[in-house]
Every structure is written in C-alpha cells, then in structure tokens.
PDB file of C-alpha atoms and ligand atoms in Angstrom:
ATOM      1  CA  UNK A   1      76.282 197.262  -9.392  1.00 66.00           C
ATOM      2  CA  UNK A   2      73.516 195.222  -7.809  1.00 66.00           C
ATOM      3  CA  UNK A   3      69.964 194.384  -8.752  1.00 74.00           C
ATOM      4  CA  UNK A   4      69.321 196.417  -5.409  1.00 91.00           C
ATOM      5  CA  UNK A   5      70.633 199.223  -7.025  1.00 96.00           C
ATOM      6  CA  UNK A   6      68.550 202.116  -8.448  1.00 97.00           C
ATOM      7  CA  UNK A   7      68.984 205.619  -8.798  1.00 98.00           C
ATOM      8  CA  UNK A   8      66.431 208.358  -7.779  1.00 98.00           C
ATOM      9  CA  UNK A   9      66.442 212.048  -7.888  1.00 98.00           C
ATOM     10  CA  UNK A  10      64.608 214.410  -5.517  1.00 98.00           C
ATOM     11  CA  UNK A  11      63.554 217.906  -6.726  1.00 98.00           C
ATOM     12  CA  UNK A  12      63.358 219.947  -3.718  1.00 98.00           C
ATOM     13  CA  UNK A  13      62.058 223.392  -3.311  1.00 96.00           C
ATOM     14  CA  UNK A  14      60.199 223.584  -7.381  1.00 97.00           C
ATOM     15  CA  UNK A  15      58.658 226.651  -7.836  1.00 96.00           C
ATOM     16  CA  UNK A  16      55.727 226.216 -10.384  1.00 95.00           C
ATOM     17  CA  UNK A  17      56.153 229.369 -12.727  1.00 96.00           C
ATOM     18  CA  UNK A  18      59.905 230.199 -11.966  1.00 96.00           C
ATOM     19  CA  UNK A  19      61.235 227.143 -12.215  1.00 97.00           C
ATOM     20  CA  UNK A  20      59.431 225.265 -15.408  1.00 96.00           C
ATOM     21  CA  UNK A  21      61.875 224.979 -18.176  1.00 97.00           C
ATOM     22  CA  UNK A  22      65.048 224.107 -14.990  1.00 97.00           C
ATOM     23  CA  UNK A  23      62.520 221.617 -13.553  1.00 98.00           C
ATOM     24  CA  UNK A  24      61.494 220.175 -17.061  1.00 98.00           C
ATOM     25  CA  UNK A  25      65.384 219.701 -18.207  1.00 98.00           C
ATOM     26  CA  UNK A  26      66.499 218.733 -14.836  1.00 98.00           C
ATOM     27  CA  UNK A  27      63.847 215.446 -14.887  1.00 98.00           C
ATOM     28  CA  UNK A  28      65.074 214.827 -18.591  1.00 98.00           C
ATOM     29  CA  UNK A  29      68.750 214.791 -17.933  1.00 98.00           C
ATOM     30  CA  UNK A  30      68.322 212.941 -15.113  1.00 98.00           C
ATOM     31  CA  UNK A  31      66.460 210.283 -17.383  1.00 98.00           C
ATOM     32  CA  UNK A  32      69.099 210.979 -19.868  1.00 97.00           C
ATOM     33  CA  UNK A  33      72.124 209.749 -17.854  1.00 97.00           C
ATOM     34  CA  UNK A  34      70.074 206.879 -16.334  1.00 96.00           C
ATOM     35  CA  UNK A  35      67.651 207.595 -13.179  1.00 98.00           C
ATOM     36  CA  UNK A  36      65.035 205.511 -12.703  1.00 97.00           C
ATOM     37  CA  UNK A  37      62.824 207.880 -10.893  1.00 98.00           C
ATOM     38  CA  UNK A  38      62.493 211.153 -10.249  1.00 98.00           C
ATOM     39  CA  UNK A  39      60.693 212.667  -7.309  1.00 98.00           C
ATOM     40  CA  UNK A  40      59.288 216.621  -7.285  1.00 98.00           C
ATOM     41  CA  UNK A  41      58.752 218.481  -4.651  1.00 97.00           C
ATOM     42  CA  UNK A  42      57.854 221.985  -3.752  1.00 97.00           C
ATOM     43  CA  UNK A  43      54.935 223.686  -5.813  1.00 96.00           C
ATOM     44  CA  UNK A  44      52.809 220.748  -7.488  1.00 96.00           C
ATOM     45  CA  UNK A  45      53.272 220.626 -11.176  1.00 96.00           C
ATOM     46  CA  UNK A  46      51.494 218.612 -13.408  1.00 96.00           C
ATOM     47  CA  UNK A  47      53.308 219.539 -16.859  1.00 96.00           C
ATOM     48  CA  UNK A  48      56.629 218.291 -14.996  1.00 96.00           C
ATOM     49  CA  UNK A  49      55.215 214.906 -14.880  1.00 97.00           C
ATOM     50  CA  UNK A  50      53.450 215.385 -18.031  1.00 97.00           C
ATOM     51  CA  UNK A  51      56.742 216.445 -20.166  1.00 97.00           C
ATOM     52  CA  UNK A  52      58.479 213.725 -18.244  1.00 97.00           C
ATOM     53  CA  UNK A  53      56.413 211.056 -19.760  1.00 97.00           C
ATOM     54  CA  UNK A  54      55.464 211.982 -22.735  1.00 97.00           C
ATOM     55  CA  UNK A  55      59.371 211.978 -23.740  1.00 97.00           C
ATOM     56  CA  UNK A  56      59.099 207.972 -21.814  1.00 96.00           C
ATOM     57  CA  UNK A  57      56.442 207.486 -23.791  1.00 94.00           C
ATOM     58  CA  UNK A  58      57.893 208.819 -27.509  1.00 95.00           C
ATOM     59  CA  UNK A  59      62.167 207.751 -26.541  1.00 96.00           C
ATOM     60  CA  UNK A  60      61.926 204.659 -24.578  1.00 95.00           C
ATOM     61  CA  UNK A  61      62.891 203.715 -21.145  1.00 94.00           C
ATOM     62  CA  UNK A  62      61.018 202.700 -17.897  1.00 94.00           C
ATOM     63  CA  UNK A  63      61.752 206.502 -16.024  1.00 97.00           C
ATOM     64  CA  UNK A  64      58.867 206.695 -12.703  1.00 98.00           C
ATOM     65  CA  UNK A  65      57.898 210.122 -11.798  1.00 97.00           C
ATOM     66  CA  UNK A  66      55.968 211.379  -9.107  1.00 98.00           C
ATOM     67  CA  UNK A  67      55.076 214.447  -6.836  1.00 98.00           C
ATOM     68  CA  UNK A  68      56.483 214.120  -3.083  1.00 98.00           C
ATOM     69  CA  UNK A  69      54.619 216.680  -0.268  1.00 98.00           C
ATOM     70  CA  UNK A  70      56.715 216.275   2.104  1.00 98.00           C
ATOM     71  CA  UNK A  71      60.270 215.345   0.845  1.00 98.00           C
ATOM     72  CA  UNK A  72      62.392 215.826   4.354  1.00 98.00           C
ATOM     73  CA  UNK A  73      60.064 213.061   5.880  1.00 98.00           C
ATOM     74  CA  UNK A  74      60.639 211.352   2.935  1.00 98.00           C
ATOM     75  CA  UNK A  75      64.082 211.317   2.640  1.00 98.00           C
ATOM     76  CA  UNK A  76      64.565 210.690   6.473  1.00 98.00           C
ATOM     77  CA  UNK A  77      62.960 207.647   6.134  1.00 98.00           C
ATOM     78  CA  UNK A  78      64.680 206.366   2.464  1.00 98.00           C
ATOM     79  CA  UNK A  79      67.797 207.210   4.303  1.00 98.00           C
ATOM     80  CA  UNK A  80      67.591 204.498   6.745  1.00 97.00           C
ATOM     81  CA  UNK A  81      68.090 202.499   3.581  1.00 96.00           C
ATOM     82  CA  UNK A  82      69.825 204.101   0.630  1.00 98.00           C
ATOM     83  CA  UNK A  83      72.752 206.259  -0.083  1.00 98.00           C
ATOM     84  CA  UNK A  84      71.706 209.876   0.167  1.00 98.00           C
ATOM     85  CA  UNK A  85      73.529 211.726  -2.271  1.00 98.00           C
ATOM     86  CA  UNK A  86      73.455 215.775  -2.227  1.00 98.00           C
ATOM     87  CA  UNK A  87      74.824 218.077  -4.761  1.00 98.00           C
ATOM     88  CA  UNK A  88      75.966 221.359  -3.247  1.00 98.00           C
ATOM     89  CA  UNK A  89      78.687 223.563  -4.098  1.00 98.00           C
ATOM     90  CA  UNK A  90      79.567 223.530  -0.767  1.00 98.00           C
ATOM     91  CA  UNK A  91      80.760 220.204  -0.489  1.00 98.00           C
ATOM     92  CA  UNK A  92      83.415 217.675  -1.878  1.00 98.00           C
ATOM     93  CA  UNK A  93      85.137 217.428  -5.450  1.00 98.00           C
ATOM     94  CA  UNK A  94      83.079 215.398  -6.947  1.00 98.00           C
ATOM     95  CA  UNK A  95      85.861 213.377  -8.902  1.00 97.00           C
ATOM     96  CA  UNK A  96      87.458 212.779  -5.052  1.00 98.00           C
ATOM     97  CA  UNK A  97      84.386 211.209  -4.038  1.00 97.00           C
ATOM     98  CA  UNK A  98      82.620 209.275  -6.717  1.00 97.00           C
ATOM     99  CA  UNK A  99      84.753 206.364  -6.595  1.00 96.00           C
ATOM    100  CA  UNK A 100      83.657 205.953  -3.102  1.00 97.00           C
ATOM    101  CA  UNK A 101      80.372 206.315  -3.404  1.00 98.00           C
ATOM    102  CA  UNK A 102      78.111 202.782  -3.381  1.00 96.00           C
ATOM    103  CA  UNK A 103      76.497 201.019  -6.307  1.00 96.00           C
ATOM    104  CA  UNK A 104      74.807 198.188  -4.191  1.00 94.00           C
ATOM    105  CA  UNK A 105      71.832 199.893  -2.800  1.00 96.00           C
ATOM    106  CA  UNK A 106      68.935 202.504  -3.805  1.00 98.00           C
ATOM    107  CA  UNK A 107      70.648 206.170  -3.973  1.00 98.00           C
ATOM    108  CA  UNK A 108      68.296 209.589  -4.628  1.00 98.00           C
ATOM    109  CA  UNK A 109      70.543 212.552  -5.557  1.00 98.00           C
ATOM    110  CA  UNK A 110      69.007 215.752  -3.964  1.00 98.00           C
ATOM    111  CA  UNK A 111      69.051 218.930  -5.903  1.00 98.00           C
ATOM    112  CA  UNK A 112      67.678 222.087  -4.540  1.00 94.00           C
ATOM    113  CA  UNK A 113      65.610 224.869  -6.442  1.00 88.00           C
ATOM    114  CA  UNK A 114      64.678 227.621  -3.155  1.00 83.00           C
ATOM    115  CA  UNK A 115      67.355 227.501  -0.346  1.00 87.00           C
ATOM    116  CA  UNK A 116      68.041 224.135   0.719  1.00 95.00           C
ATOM    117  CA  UNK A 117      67.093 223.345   4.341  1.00 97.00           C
ATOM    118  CA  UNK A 118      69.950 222.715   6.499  1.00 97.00           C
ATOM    119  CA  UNK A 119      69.061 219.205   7.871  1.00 98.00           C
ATOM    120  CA  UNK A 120      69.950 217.891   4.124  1.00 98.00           C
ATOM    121  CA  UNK A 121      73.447 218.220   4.676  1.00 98.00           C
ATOM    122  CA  UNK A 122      73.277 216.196   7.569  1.00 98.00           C
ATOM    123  CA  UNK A 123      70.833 213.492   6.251  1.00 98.00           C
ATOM    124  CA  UNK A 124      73.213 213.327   3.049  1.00 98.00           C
ATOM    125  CA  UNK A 125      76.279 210.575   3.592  1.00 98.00           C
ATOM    126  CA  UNK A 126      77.727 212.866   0.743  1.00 98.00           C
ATOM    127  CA  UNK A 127      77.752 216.367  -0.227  1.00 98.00           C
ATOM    128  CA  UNK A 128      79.167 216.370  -3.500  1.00 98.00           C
ATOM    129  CA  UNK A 129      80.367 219.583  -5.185  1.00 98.00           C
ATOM    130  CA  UNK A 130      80.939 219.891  -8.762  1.00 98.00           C
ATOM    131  CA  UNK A 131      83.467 222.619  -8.442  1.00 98.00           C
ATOM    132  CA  UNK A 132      82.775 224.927  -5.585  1.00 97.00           C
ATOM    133  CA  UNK A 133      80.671 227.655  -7.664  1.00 98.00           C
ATOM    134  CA  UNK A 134      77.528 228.296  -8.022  1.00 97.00           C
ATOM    135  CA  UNK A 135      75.957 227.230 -11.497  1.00 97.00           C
ATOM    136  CA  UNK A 136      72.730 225.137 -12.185  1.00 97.00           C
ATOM    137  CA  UNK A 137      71.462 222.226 -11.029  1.00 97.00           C
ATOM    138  CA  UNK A 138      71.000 220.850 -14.118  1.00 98.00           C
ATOM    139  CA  UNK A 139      74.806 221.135 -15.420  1.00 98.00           C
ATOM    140  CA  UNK A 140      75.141 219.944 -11.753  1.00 98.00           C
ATOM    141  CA  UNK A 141      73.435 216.658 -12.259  1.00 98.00           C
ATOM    142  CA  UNK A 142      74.550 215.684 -15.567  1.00 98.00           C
ATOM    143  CA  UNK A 143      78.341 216.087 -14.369  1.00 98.00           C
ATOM    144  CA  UNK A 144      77.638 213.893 -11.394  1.00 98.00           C
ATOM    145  CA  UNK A 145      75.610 211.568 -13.509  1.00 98.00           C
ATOM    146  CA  UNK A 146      78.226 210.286 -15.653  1.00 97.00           C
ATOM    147  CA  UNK A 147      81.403 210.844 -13.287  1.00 97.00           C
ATOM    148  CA  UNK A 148      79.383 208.188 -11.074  1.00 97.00           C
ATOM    149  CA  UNK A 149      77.419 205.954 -13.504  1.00 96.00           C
ATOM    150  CA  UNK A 150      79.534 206.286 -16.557  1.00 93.00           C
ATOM    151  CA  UNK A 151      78.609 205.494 -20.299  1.00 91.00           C
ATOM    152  CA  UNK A 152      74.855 203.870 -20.153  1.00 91.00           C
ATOM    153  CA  UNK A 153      73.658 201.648 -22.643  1.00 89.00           C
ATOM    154  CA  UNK A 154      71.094 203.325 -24.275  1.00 88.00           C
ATOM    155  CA  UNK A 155      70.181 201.072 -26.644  1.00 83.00           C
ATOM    156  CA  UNK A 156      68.896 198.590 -23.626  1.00 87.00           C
ATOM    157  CA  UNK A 157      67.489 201.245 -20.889  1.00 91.00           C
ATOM    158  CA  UNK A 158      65.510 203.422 -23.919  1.00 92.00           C
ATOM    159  CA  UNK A 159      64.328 200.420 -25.735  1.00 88.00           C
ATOM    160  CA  UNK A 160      60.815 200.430 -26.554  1.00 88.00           C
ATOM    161  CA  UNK A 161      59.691 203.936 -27.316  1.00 91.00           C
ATOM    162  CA  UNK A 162      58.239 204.953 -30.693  1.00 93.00           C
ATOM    163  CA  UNK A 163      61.456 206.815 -31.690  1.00 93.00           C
ATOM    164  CA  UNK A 164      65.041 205.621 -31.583  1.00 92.00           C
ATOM    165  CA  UNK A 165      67.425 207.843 -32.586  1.00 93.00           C
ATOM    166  CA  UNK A 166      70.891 206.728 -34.634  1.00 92.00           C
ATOM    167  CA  UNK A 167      73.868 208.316 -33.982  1.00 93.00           C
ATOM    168  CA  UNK A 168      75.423 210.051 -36.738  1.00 94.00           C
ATOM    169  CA  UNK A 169      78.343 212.094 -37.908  1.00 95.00           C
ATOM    170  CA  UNK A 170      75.906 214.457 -40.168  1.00 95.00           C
ATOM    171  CA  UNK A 171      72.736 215.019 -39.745  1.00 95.00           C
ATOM    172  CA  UNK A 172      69.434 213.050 -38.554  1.00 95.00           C
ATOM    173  CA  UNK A 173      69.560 209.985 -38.257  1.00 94.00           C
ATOM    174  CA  UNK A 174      65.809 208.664 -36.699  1.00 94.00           C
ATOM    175  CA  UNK A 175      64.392 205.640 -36.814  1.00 92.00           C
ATOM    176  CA  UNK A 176      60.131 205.682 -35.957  1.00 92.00           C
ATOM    177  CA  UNK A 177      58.935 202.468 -34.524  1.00 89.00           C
ATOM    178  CA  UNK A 178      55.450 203.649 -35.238  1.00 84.00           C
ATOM    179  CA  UNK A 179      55.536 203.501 -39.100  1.00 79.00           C
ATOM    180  CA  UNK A 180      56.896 199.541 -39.032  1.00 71.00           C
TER     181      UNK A 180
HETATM  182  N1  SAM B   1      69.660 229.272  -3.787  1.00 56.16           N
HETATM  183  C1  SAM B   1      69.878 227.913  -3.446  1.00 56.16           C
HETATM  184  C2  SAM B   1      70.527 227.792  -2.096  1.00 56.16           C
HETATM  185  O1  SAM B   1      70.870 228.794  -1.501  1.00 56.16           O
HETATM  186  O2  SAM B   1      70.695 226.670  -1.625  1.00 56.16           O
HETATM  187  C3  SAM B   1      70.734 227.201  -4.493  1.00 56.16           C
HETATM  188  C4  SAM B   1      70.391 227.526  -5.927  1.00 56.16           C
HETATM  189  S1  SAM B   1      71.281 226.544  -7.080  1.00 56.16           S
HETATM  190  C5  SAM B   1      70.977 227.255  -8.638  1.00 56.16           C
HETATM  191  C6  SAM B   1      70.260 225.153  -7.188  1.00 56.16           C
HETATM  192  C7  SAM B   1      70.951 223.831  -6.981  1.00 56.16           C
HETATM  193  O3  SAM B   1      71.946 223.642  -7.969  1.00 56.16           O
HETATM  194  C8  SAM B   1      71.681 223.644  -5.679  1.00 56.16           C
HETATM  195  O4  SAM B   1      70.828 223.339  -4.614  1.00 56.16           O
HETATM  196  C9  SAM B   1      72.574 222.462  -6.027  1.00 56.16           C
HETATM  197  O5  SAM B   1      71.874 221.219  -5.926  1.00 56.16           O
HETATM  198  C10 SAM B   1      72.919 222.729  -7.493  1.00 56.16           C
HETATM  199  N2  SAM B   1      74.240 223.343  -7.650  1.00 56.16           N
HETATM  200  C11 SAM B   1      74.530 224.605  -8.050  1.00 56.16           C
HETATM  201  N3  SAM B   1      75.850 224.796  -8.111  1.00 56.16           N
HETATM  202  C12 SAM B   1      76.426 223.634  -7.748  1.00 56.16           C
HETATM  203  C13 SAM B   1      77.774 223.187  -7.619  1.00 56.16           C
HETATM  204  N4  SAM B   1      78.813 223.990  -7.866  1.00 56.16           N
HETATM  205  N5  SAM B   1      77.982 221.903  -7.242  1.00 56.16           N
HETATM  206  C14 SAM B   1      76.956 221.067  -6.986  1.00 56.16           C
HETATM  207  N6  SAM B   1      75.668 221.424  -7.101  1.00 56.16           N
HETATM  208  C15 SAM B   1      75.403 222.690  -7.474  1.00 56.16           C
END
C-alpha cells in the first residue's frame, strides 16, 4: 500500500424508504473494514449521512461521507484515475482476483441498490463476484473488504472517538473516553 491509496465506496441506485436499514449497514461495514469514504447516490438521504457520523463521531475514525447526484459522471471521471472496483454476482471469484487487484492508487467499490446500469461493467477494471448468487450487498462488501484489505488495525484507524471498545471473551468490555 501507498499513501496514494484510499478506499471509497459508491452507493448507487439508494432508494430513501426501501432501502434505509441496507443503506445504513452498508456505510457502517464499509467503515468497519476500513473505507475512507463513502459516496450515496440515488434518492437523497440525510439520516444516511447522519447515522454515518454520528457512529464517527461516538467509535473513532476519520470515515467522509457525502451525497453524489450524478454518480456515472462521477465515476467516469474518478476512473481516469483510480481502480474501479464493482461487486456483481456476475463477475469473477473474488478470491481469483483480489490478489491482483492494486493497492497503490484511490479505488471506490460500486455496489448497486435498483438495477445497475450497464455502462458500470464496462467502466469497472473488475467485476468481482462473491460467489455467483444473488445475496446482499452488504454481506457482499464485507467479504470483499477483508479478502482485499485484510485484518485492519483498529486500534489506529478508530482512534479518537468517545467509545473504544475491548475485546473480550465474555461479555462487555467498553472503555468511554468521555468520563476520563
Ligand atoms: N436488482 C439489482 C440488479 O439487478 O442489478 C441487484 C440487487 S442486489 C441485492 C444489490 C447489490 O448487491 C448488487 O448490485 C451487488 O453490488 C451486490 N451483490 C449481490 N449479490 C452479489 C454477489 N453474489 N456478488 C457480488 N455482489 C453481489
């Protein structure tokens, strides 16, 4: 990995009252497995954003999220760029591909919500299946997350929030930065 290097993910196709709680988790386990930023797009959504940061704000980390209008002319133009990166049960194993896939530049992962539109397969350098069933974009992204990425320190990317959670065999273990 580079200092280049930085990982986005691009909602596409979010619809507002369908989609809330798939949305919500999807922006969180992206966070979780270490994107810097994630992008919606489709139906504007405030309490996306707001969920997204409020967990920022209370577990730590530096995650950026923001609403995109037009995400195709967006990602034609990050393209020119970055590694496109789109997860669709139509394309390749992930574990074939991963290995292959660059950490030296900025990479968005596209996941769809409403039908996909067609030009994404061709704007992506890799269409990246996580078995070749449909499921949910969510499972979808965490898979890929850590098959590419591996373990993240979580100590370093979520430092600074109010609450850091210890891992423990039994029970909760919770440390609150506030109280100090
Ligand atoms: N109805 C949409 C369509 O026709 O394109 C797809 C709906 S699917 C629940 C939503 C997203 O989950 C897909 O766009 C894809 O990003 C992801 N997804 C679902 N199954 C997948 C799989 N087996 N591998 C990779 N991604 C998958």
């Amino acid at each position: 990995m580079t200092g280049d290097f930085r990982v986005s993910v691009l909602r596409l196709g979010h619809r507002r009252e369908r989609d809330k709680r798939i949305t919500s988790h999807l922006g969180l386990t992206a966070r979780a497995f270490g994107a810097d930023e994630v992008i919606l797009s489709g139906e504007e959504d405030d309490s996306a954003l707001e969920t997204w940061n409020s967990v920022s704000e209370r577990f730590g980390g530096a995650l950026e999220c923001r609403f995109e209008a037009k995400p195709m002319s967006w990602l034609r133009e990050f393209a020119k760029s970055a590694t496109v990166i789109h997860l669709t049960m139509y394309g390749e194993p992930w574990r074939d591909v991963t290995g292959s896939i660059p950490k030296d530049k900025p990479a968005v992962i596209v996941v769809g919500g409403t039908k996909v539109p067609a030009e994404v397969f061709s704007i992506a350098d890799h269409n990246v299946s996580i078995g070749n069933q449909p499921h949910s974009e969510v499972a979808a992204l965490g898979v890929f997350m850590d098959s590419w990425l591996g373990p993240i320190e979580e100590s370093t990317i979520f430092s600074g929030g109010q609450i850091e959670v210890v891992p423990s065999e039994r029970g909760k273990n919770v440390v609150n930065h506030e109280e100090e």
